[in-house]
Amino acid sequence: MRPYKQGGFDSKSTSHGLFHVDVKDYSLIPKEEDDMFYAIYRRANTLLQAGRTWMGRSRYPSAGNAFQKAINSLKNCRMSSFEQECQQTDLLIALLENLMVCFNKMRRSRCVCNAMKDLRLLTRNNPSWWALCQEGRALEALGKYHRARVSYIRALKKRPGEQRIKEEITRISKRIGDLEETKQMLSQLSI
């Protein structure tokens, strides 16, 4: 409502006492177009799609840059409702999981572990089986085989029928067994 204004009335307005009511005036209701969150959310979603396109073309550095831009813009965005927080969280999870794949393809294992830390915070330490597999690959590349096996086992608990995870656990367990054998042999030789 606006205070009564001089100058006549048009067909889209009404007058009640001292106030002039303009039907087009929805200033108290936040519009989706006016809310900055939705603009940033649409841009981040576009960057997610662009990053997936780059991944399909095996252009992992370009895809990683797109995902990181989207993550940075979403993290710094202010939200005004619980619905917006849920949308932000869902999109951030998708972006971080795709970023982990890119980092693994580029052999940047420490970056995968850092992205997993952020993902664990977002999901309350309950990441998806796919993210756990990505973490397992990164930990294996870093030489942390026991932690990698734990990550794969957690992924298998979430997705029991997945044959690829079973194969990874078997492969890494064999590697851990070979390392233990080698350590025993070396300790016996050094005595």
JSON list of C-alpha atoms in Angstrom, two decimals:
[
{"chain": "A", "resi": 1, "resn": "MET", "atom": "CA", "xyz": [0.00, 0.00, 0.00]},
{"chain": "A", "resi": 2, "resn": "ARG", "atom": "CA", "xyz": [1.07, 3.48, -0.69]},
{"chain": "A", "resi": 3, "resn": "PRO", "atom": "CA", "xyz": [-0.23, 6.70, 0.77]},
{"chain": "A", "resi": 4, "resn": "TYR", "atom": "CA", "xyz": [-2.90, 8.29, -1.38]},
{"chain": "A", "resi": 5, "resn": "LYS", "atom": "CA", "xyz": [-1.37, 10.01, -4.36]},
{"chain": "A", "resi": 6, "resn": "GLN", "atom": "CA", "xyz": [-2.83, 12.70, -6.54]},
{"chain": "A", "resi": 7, "resn": "GLY", "atom": "CA", "xyz": [-3.08, 12.24, -10.24]},
{"chain": "A", "resi": 8, "resn": "GLY", "atom": "CA", "xyz": [-6.02, 10.00, -10.87]},
{"chain": "A", "resi": 9, "resn": "PHE", "atom": "CA", "xyz": [-6.59, 6.32, -10.98]},
{"chain": "A", "resi": 10, "resn": "ASP", "atom": "CA", "xyz": [-6.06, 3.70, -13.58]},
{"chain": "A", "resi": 11, "resn": "SER", "atom": "CA", "xyz": [-7.92, 0.42, -14.07]},
{"chain": "A", "resi": 12, "resn": "LYS", "atom": "CA", "xyz": [-5.29, -1.59, -12.17]},
{"chain": "A", "resi": 13, "resn": "SER", "atom": "CA", "xyz": [-5.54, 0.31, -8.93]},
{"chain": "A", "resi": 14, "resn": "THR", "atom": "CA", "xyz": [-8.15, 0.85, -6.28]},
{"chain": "A", "resi": 15, "resn": "SER", "atom": "CA", "xyz": [-8.66, 3.41, -3.58]},
{"chain": "A", "resi": 16, "resn": "HIS", "atom": "CA", "xyz": [-9.55, 2.66, 0.03]},
{"chain": "A", "resi": 17, "resn": "GLY", "atom": "CA", "xyz": [-9.84, 5.65, 2.34]},
{"chain": "A", "resi": 18, "resn": "LEU", "atom": "CA", "xyz": [-6.52, 7.40, 2.58]},
{"chain": "A", "resi": 19, "resn": "PHE", "atom": "CA", "xyz": [-4.50, 4.75, 0.77]},
{"chain": "A", "resi": 20, "resn": "HIS", "atom": "CA", "xyz": [-4.04, 4.06, -2.88]},
{"chain": "A", "resi": 21, "resn": "VAL", "atom": "CA", "xyz": [-3.56, 0.35, -3.60]},
{"chain": "A", "resi": 22, "resn": "ASP", "atom": "CA", "xyz": [-1.61, -0.49, -6.71]},
{"chain": "A", "resi": 23, "resn": "VAL", "atom": "CA", "xyz": [-2.33, -4.05, -7.84]},
{"chain": "A", "resi": 24, "resn": "LYS", "atom": "CA", "xyz": [1.07, -4.37, -9.52]},
{"chain": "A", "resi": 25, "resn": "ASP", "atom": "CA", "xyz": [2.89, -3.51, -6.27]},
{"chain": "A", "resi": 26, "resn": "TYR", "atom": "CA", "xyz": [4.16, -6.76, -4.77]},
{"chain": "A", "resi": 27, "resn": "SER", "atom": "CA", "xyz": [7.05, -5.19, -2.91]},
{"chain": "A", "resi": 28, "resn": "LEU", "atom": "CA", "xyz": [6.42, -7.21, 0.24]},
{"chain": "A", "resi": 29, "resn": "ILE", "atom": "CA", "xyz": [6.63, -10.53, -1.62]},
{"chain": "A", "resi": 30, "resn": "PRO", "atom": "CA", "xyz": [10.19, -11.42, -2.70]},
{"chain": "A", "resi": 31, "resn": "LYS", "atom": "CA", "xyz": [10.34, -12.19, -6.38]},
{"chain": "A", "resi": 32, "resn": "GLU", "atom": "CA", "xyz": [12.50, -14.95, -7.73]},
{"chain": "A", "resi": 33, "resn": "GLU", "atom": "CA", "xyz": [13.98, -12.60, -10.30]},
{"chain": "A", "resi": 34, "resn": "ASP", "atom": "CA", "xyz": [14.88, -10.00, -7.67]},
{"chain": "A", "resi": 35, "resn": "ASP", "atom": "CA", "xyz": [16.45, -12.48, -5.23]},
{"chain": "A", "resi": 36, "resn": "MET", "atom": "CA", "xyz": [20.20, -12.64, -5.80]},
{"chain": "A", "resi": 37, "resn": "PHE", "atom": "CA", "xyz": [20.35, -16.28, -4.69]},
{"chain": "A", "resi": 38, "resn": "TYR", "atom": "CA", "xyz": [18.40, -17.49, -7.71]},
{"chain": "A", "resi": 39, "resn": "ALA", "atom": "CA", "xyz": [20.67, -15.61, -10.11]},
{"chain": "A", "resi": 40, "resn": "ILE", "atom": "CA", "xyz": [23.75, -17.17, -8.51]},
{"chain": "A", "resi": 41, "resn": "TYR", "atom": "CA", "xyz": [22.06, -20.57, -8.32]},
{"chain": "A", "resi": 42, "resn": "ARG", "atom": "CA", "xyz": [21.21, -20.51, -12.04]},
{"chain": "A", "resi": 43, "resn": "ARG", "atom": "CA", "xyz": [24.76, -19.47, -12.90]},
{"chain": "A", "resi": 44, "resn": "ALA", "atom": "CA", "xyz": [26.21, -22.27, -10.73]},
{"chain": "A", "resi": 45, "resn": "ASN", "atom": "CA", "xyz": [23.86, -24.78, -12.33]},
{"chain": "A", "resi": 46, "resn": "THR", "atom": "CA", "xyz": [24.98, -23.60, -15.76]},
{"chain": "A", "resi": 47, "resn": "LEU", "atom": "CA", "xyz": [28.63, -24.01, -14.69]},
{"chain": "A", "resi": 48, "resn": "LEU", "atom": "CA", "xyz": [27.84, -27.54, -13.46]},
{"chain": "A", "resi": 49, "resn": "GLN", "atom": "CA", "xyz": [26.43, -28.45, -16.87]},
{"chain": "A", "resi": 50, "resn": "ALA", "atom": "CA", "xyz": [29.40, -26.83, -18.62]},
{"chain": "A", "resi": 51, "resn": "GLY", "atom": "CA", "xyz": [31.81, -28.73, -16.38]},
{"chain": "A", "resi": 52, "resn": "ARG", "atom": "CA", "xyz": [30.08, -32.01, -17.17]},
{"chain": "A", "resi": 53, "resn": "THR", "atom": "CA", "xyz": [30.38, -31.22, -20.86]},
{"chain": "A", "resi": 54, "resn": "TRP", "atom": "CA", "xyz": [34.11, -30.58, -20.41]},
{"chain": "A", "resi": 55, "resn": "MET", "atom": "CA", "xyz": [34.42, -33.87, -18.52]},
{"chain": "A", "resi": 56, "resn": "GLY", "atom": "CA", "xyz": [32.74, -35.68, -21.39]},
{"chain": "A", "resi": 57, "resn": "ARG", "atom": "CA", "xyz": [35.40, -34.25, -23.68]},
{"chain": "A", "resi": 58, "resn": "SER", "atom": "CA", "xyz": [38.19, -35.24, -21.24]},
{"chain": "A", "resi": 59, "resn": "ARG", "atom": "CA", "xyz": [39.05, -31.59, -20.61]},
{"chain": "A", "resi": 60, "resn": "TYR", "atom": "CA", "xyz": [39.41, -32.04, -16.86]},
{"chain": "A", "resi": 61, "resn": "PRO", "atom": "CA", "xyz": [41.25, -28.78, -16.03]},
{"chain": "A", "resi": 62, "resn": "SER", "atom": "CA", "xyz": [38.51, -26.75, -17.72]},
{"chain": "A", "resi": 63, "resn": "ALA", "atom": "CA", "xyz": [35.82, -28.79, -15.97]},
{"chain": "A", "resi": 64, "resn": "GLY", "atom": "CA", "xyz": [37.57, -28.35, -12.61]},
{"chain": "A", "resi": 65, "resn": "ASN", "atom": "CA", "xyz": [37.74, -24.59, -13.11]},
{"chain": "A", "resi": 66, "resn": "ALA", "atom": "CA", "xyz": [34.03, -24.45, -13.90]},
{"chain": "A", "resi": 67, "resn": "PHE", "atom": "CA", "xyz": [33.17, -26.50, -10.81]},
{"chain": "A", "resi": 68, "resn": "GLN", "atom": "CA", "xyz": [35.40, -24.37, -8.58]},
{"chain": "A", "resi": 69, "resn": "LYS", "atom": "CA", "xyz": [33.86, -21.12, -9.84]},
{"chain": "A", "resi": 70, "resn": "ALA", "atom": "CA", "xyz": [30.40, -22.47, -9.13]},
{"chain": "A", "resi": 71, "resn": "ILE", "atom": "CA", "xyz": [31.40, -23.68, -5.65]},
{"chain": "A", "resi": 72, "resn": "ASN", "atom": "CA", "xyz": [32.97, -20.35, -4.73]},
{"chain": "A", "resi": 73, "resn": "SER", "atom": "CA", "xyz": [29.97, -18.35, -5.88]},
{"chain": "A", "resi": 74, "resn": "LEU", "atom": "CA", "xyz": [27.51, -20.62, -4.05]},
{"chain": "A", "resi": 75, "resn": "LYS", "atom": "CA", "xyz": [29.50, -20.65, -0.81]},
{"chain": "A", "resi": 76, "resn": "ASN", "atom": "CA", "xyz": [29.47, -16.86, -0.65]},
{"chain": "A", "resi": 77, "resn": "CYS", "atom": "CA", "xyz": [25.77, -16.53, -1.46]},
{"chain": "A", "resi": 78, "resn": "ARG", "atom": "CA", "xyz": [23.26, -15.36, 1.14]},
{"chain": "A", "resi": 79, "resn": "MET", "atom": "CA", "xyz": [20.02, -17.28, 1.46]},
{"chain": "A", "resi": 80, "resn": "SER", "atom": "CA", "xyz": [16.70, -16.16, 2.83]},
{"chain": "A", "resi": 81, "resn": "SER", "atom": "CA", "xyz": [14.86, -19.45, 3.32]},
{"chain": "A", "resi": 82, "resn": "PHE", "atom": "CA", "xyz": [15.33, -23.08, 4.25]},
{"chain": "A", "resi": 83, "resn": "GLU", "atom": "CA", "xyz": [14.37, -24.10, 0.72]},
{"chain": "A", "resi": 84, "resn": "GLN", "atom": "CA", "xyz": [17.26, -22.05, -0.65]},
{"chain": "A", "resi": 85, "resn": "GLU", "atom": "CA", "xyz": [19.65, -23.66, 1.83]},
{"chain": "A", "resi": 86, "resn": "CYS", "atom": "CA", "xyz": [18.55, -27.12, 0.66]},
{"chain": "A", "resi": 87, "resn": "GLN", "atom": "CA", "xyz": [18.98, -26.14, -3.00]},
{"chain": "A", "resi": 88, "resn": "GLN", "atom": "CA", "xyz": [22.43, -24.74, -2.26]},
{"chain": "A", "resi": 89, "resn": "THR", "atom": "CA", "xyz": [23.48, -27.88, -0.37]},
{"chain": "A", "resi": 90, "resn": "ASP", "atom": "CA", "xyz": [22.28, -30.23, -3.10]},
{"chain": "A", "resi": 91, "resn": "LEU", "atom": "CA", "xyz": [24.08, -28.30, -5.82]},
{"chain": "A", "resi": 92, "resn": "LEU", "atom": "CA", "xyz": [27.27, -28.02, -3.75]},
{"chain": "A", "resi": 93, "resn": "ILE", "atom": "CA", "xyz": [27.27, -31.78, -3.20]},
{"chain": "A", "resi": 94, "resn": "ALA", "atom": "CA", "xyz": [26.94, -32.41, -6.95]},
{"chain": "A", "resi": 95, "resn": "LEU", "atom": "CA", "xyz": [29.68, -29.88, -7.71]},
{"chain": "A", "resi": 96, "resn": "LEU", "atom": "CA", "xyz": [32.09, -31.32, -5.14]},
{"chain": "A", "resi": 97, "resn": "GLU", "atom": "CA", "xyz": [31.56, -34.90, -6.31]},
{"chain": "A", "resi": 98, "resn": "ASN", "atom": "CA", "xyz": [32.26, -33.91, -9.92]},
{"chain": "A", "resi": 99, "resn": "LEU", "atom": "CA", "xyz": [35.26, -31.87, -8.81]},
{"chain": "A", "resi": 100, "resn": "MET", "atom": "CA", "xyz": [36.65, -34.94, -7.03]},
{"chain": "A", "resi": 101, "resn": "VAL", "atom": "CA", "xyz": [36.42, -36.93, -10.27]},
{"chain": "A", "resi": 102, "resn": "CYS", "atom": "CA", "xyz": [38.28, -34.17, -12.13]},
{"chain": "A", "resi": 103, "resn": "PHE", "atom": "CA", "xyz": [41.01, -34.02, -9.50]},
{"chain": "A", "resi": 104, "resn": "ASN", "atom": "CA", "xyz": [41.45, -37.80, -9.63]},
{"chain": "A", "resi": 105, "resn": "LYS", "atom": "CA", "xyz": [41.74, -37.68, -13.42]},
{"chain": "A", "resi": 106, "resn": "MET", "atom": "CA", "xyz": [44.35, -34.92, -13.12]},
{"chain": "A", "resi": 107, "resn": "ARG", "atom": "CA", "xyz": [46.21, -36.92, -10.42]},
{"chain": "A", "resi": 108, "resn": "ARG", "atom": "CA", "xyz": [45.70, -34.22, -7.78]},
{"chain": "A", "resi": 109, "resn": "SER", "atom": "CA", "xyz": [44.99, -36.58, -4.90]},
{"chain": "A", "resi": 110, "resn": "ARG", "atom": "CA", "xyz": [45.44, -34.07, -2.09]},
{"chain": "A", "resi": 111, "resn": "CYS", "atom": "CA", "xyz": [42.84, -31.83, -3.69]},
{"chain": "A", "resi": 112, "resn": "VAL", "atom": "CA", "xyz": [40.42, -34.78, -3.74]},
{"chain": "A", "resi": 113, "resn": "CYS", "atom": "CA", "xyz": [40.94, -35.21, 0.00]},
{"chain": "A", "resi": 114, "resn": "ASN", "atom": "CA", "xyz": [40.32, -31.50, 0.59]},
{"chain": "A", "resi": 115, "resn": "ALA", "atom": "CA", "xyz": [37.14, -31.61, -1.46]},
{"chain": "A", "resi": 116, "resn": "MET", "atom": "CA", "xyz": [36.07, -34.66, 0.55]},
{"chain": "A", "resi": 117, "resn": "LYS", "atom": "CA", "xyz": [36.48, -32.67, 3.77]},
{"chain": "A", "resi": 118, "resn": "ASP", "atom": "CA", "xyz": [34.06, -30.06, 2.44]},
{"chain": "A", "resi": 119, "resn": "LEU", "atom": "CA", "xyz": [31.70, -32.79, 1.28]},
{"chain": "A", "resi": 120, "resn": "ARG", "atom": "CA", "xyz": [31.75, -34.45, 4.70]},
{"chain": "A", "resi": 121, "resn": "LEU", "atom": "CA", "xyz": [30.78, -31.15, 6.30]},
{"chain": "A", "resi": 122, "resn": "LEU", "atom": "CA", "xyz": [27.87, -30.70, 3.89]},
{"chain": "A", "resi": 123, "resn": "THR", "atom": "CA", "xyz": [26.56, -34.24, 4.29]},
{"chain": "A", "resi": 124, "resn": "ARG", "atom": "CA", "xyz": [27.14, -34.48, 8.06]},
{"chain": "A", "resi": 125, "resn": "ASN", "atom": "CA", "xyz": [29.82, -37.15, 7.52]},
{"chain": "A", "resi": 126, "resn": "ASN", "atom": "CA", "xyz": [27.55, -39.24, 5.30]},
{"chain": "A", "resi": 127, "resn": "PRO", "atom": "CA", "xyz": [28.91, -38.90, 1.75]},
{"chain": "A", "resi": 128, "resn": "SER", "atom": "CA", "xyz": [27.63, -40.94, -1.16]},
{"chain": "A", "resi": 129, "resn": "TRP", "atom": "CA", "xyz": [29.21, -44.22, -2.20]},
{"chain": "A", "resi": 130, "resn": "TRP", "atom": "CA", "xyz": [30.53, -42.54, -5.32]},
{"chain": "A", "resi": 131, "resn": "ALA", "atom": "CA", "xyz": [32.38, -39.89, -3.30]},
{"chain": "A", "resi": 132, "resn": "LEU", "atom": "CA", "xyz": [33.81, -42.57, -1.03]},
{"chain": "A", "resi": 133, "resn": "CYS", "atom": "CA", "xyz": [35.17, -44.41, -4.09]},
{"chain": "A", "resi": 134, "resn": "GLN", "atom": "CA", "xyz": [36.79, -41.20, -5.32]},
{"chain": "A", "resi": 135, "resn": "GLU", "atom": "CA", "xyz": [38.37, -40.71, -1.91]},
{"chain": "A", "resi": 136, "resn": "GLY", "atom": "CA", "xyz": [39.59, -44.32, -1.98]},
{"chain": "A", "resi": 137, "resn": "ARG", "atom": "CA", "xyz": [41.30, -43.76, -5.33]},
{"chain": "A", "resi": 138, "resn": "ALA", "atom": "CA", "xyz": [42.96, -40.60, -4.06]},
{"chain": "A", "resi": 139, "resn": "LEU", "atom": "CA", "xyz": [44.17, -42.22, -0.83]},
{"chain": "A", "resi": 140, "resn": "GLU", "atom": "CA", "xyz": [45.51, -45.16, -2.81]},
{"chain": "A", "resi": 141, "resn": "ALA", "atom": "CA", "xyz": [47.44, -42.78, -5.05]},
{"chain": "A", "resi": 142, "resn": "LEU", "atom": "CA", "xyz": [48.88, -41.15, -1.94]},
{"chain": "A", "resi": 143, "resn": "GLY", "atom": "CA", "xyz": [50.02, -44.55, -0.65]},
{"chain": "A", "resi": 144, "resn": "LYS", "atom": "CA", "xyz": [47.55, -44.68, 2.24]},
{"chain": "A", "resi": 145, "resn": "TYR", "atom": "CA", "xyz": [46.25, -48.13, 1.45]},
{"chain": "A", "resi": 146, "resn": "HIS", "atom": "CA", "xyz": [44.61, -48.95, 4.78]},
{"chain": "A", "resi": 147, "resn": "ARG", "atom": "CA", "xyz": [42.56, -45.75, 4.74]},
{"chain": "A", "resi": 148, "resn": "ALA", "atom": "CA", "xyz": [41.70, -46.33, 1.09]},
{"chain": "A", "resi": 149, "resn": "ARG", "atom": "CA", "xyz": [40.41, -49.81, 1.89]},
{"chain": "A", "resi": 150, "resn": "VAL", "atom": "CA", "xyz": [38.28, -48.40, 4.73]},
{"chain": "A", "resi": 151, "resn": "SER", "atom": "CA", "xyz": [36.83, -45.87, 2.29]},
{"chain": "A", "resi": 152, "resn": "TYR", "atom": "CA", "xyz": [36.02, -48.61, -0.23]},
{"chain": "A", "resi": 153, "resn": "ILE", "atom": "CA", "xyz": [34.43, -50.76, 2.48]},
{"chain": "A", "resi": 154, "resn": "ARG", "atom": "CA", "xyz": [32.21, -47.85, 3.54]},
{"chain": "A", "resi": 155, "resn": "ALA", "atom": "CA", "xyz": [31.23, -47.39, -0.12]},
{"chain": "A", "resi": 156, "resn": "LEU", "atom": "CA", "xyz": [30.39, -51.09, -0.38]},
{"chain": "A", "resi": 157, "resn": "LYS", "atom": "CA", "xyz": [28.14, -50.85, 2.68]},
{"chain": "A", "resi": 158, "resn": "LYS", "atom": "CA", "xyz": [26.18, -48.11, 0.94]},
{"chain": "A", "resi": 159, "resn": "ARG", "atom": "CA", "xyz": [26.07, -49.94, -2.40]},
{"chain": "A", "resi": 160, "resn": "PRO", "atom": "CA", "xyz": [26.31, -53.69, -1.63]},
{"chain": "A", "resi": 161, "resn": "GLY", "atom": "CA", "xyz": [25.76, -54.98, -5.16]},
{"chain": "A", "resi": 162, "resn": "GLU", "atom": "CA", "xyz": [28.44, -52.89, -6.87]},
{"chain": "A", "resi": 163, "resn": "GLN", "atom": "CA", "xyz": [30.99, -55.28, -8.41]},
{"chain": "A", "resi": 164, "resn": "ARG", "atom": "CA", "xyz": [33.58, -52.57, -9.15]},
{"chain": "A", "resi": 165, "resn": "ILE", "atom": "CA", "xyz": [33.87, -51.71, -5.47]},
{"chain": "A", "resi": 166, "resn": "LYS", "atom": "CA", "xyz": [34.38, -55.38, -4.59]},
{"chain": "A", "resi": 167, "resn": "GLU", "atom": "CA", "xyz": [37.14, -55.59, -7.19]},
{"chain": "A", "resi": 168, "resn": "GLU", "atom": "CA", "xyz": [38.82, -52.48, -5.79]},
{"chain": "A", "resi": 169, "resn": "ILE", "atom": "CA", "xyz": [38.71, -53.89, -2.24]},
{"chain": "A", "resi": 170, "resn": "THR", "atom": "CA", "xyz": [40.18, -57.20, -3.44]},
{"chain": "A", "resi": 171, "resn": "ARG", "atom": "CA", "xyz": [42.93, -55.43, -5.37]},
{"chain": "A", "resi": 172, "resn": "ILE", "atom": "CA", "xyz": [43.88, -53.10, -2.55]},
{"chain": "A", "resi": 173, "resn": "SER", "atom": "CA", "xyz": [43.76, -55.90, 0.05]},
{"chain": "A", "resi": 174, "resn": "LYS", "atom": "CA", "xyz": [46.18, -57.89, -2.09]},
{"chain": "A", "resi": 175, "resn": "ARG", "atom": "CA", "xyz": [48.42, -54.86, -2.29]},
{"chain": "A", "resi": 176, "resn": "ILE", "atom": "CA", "xyz": [48.30, -54.40, 1.48]},
{"chain": "A", "resi": 177, "resn": "GLY", "atom": "CA", "xyz": [49.10, -58.11, 1.93]},
{"chain": "A", "resi": 178, "resn": "ASP", "atom": "CA", "xyz": [52.06, -57.82, -0.44]},
{"chain": "A", "resi": 179, "resn": "LEU", "atom": "CA", "xyz": [53.34, -54.80, 1.48]},
{"chain": "A", "resi": 180, "resn": "GLU", "atom": "CA", "xyz": [53.04, -56.65, 4.80]},
{"chain": "A", "resi": 181, "resn": "GLU", "atom": "CA", "xyz": [54.93, -59.60, 3.33]},
{"chain": "A", "resi": 182, "resn": "THR", "atom": "CA", "xyz": [57.67, -57.33, 2.05]},
{"chain": "A", "resi": 183, "resn": "LYS", "atom": "CA", "xyz": [57.97, -55.58, 5.42]},
{"chain": "A", "resi": 184, "resn": "GLN", "atom": "CA", "xyz": [58.32, -58.94, 7.20]},
{"chain": "A", "resi": 185, "resn": "MET", "atom": "CA", "xyz": [60.93, -60.10, 4.74]},
{"chain": "A", "resi": 186, "resn": "LEU", "atom": "CA", "xyz": [62.92, -56.89, 5.13]},
{"chain": "A", "resi": 187, "resn": "SER", "atom": "CA", "xyz": [62.74, -57.06, 8.93]},
{"chain": "A", "resi": 188, "resn": "GLN", "atom": "CA", "xyz": [64.01, -60.67, 8.87]},
{"chain": "A", "resi": 189, "resn": "LEU", "atom": "CA", "xyz": [66.90, -59.70, 6.58]},
{"chain": "A", "resi": 190, "resn": "SER", "atom": "CA", "xyz": [67.94, -56.79, 8.76]},
{"chain": "A", "resi": 191, "resn": "ILE", "atom": "CA", "xyz": [68.22, -58.95, 11.92]}
]
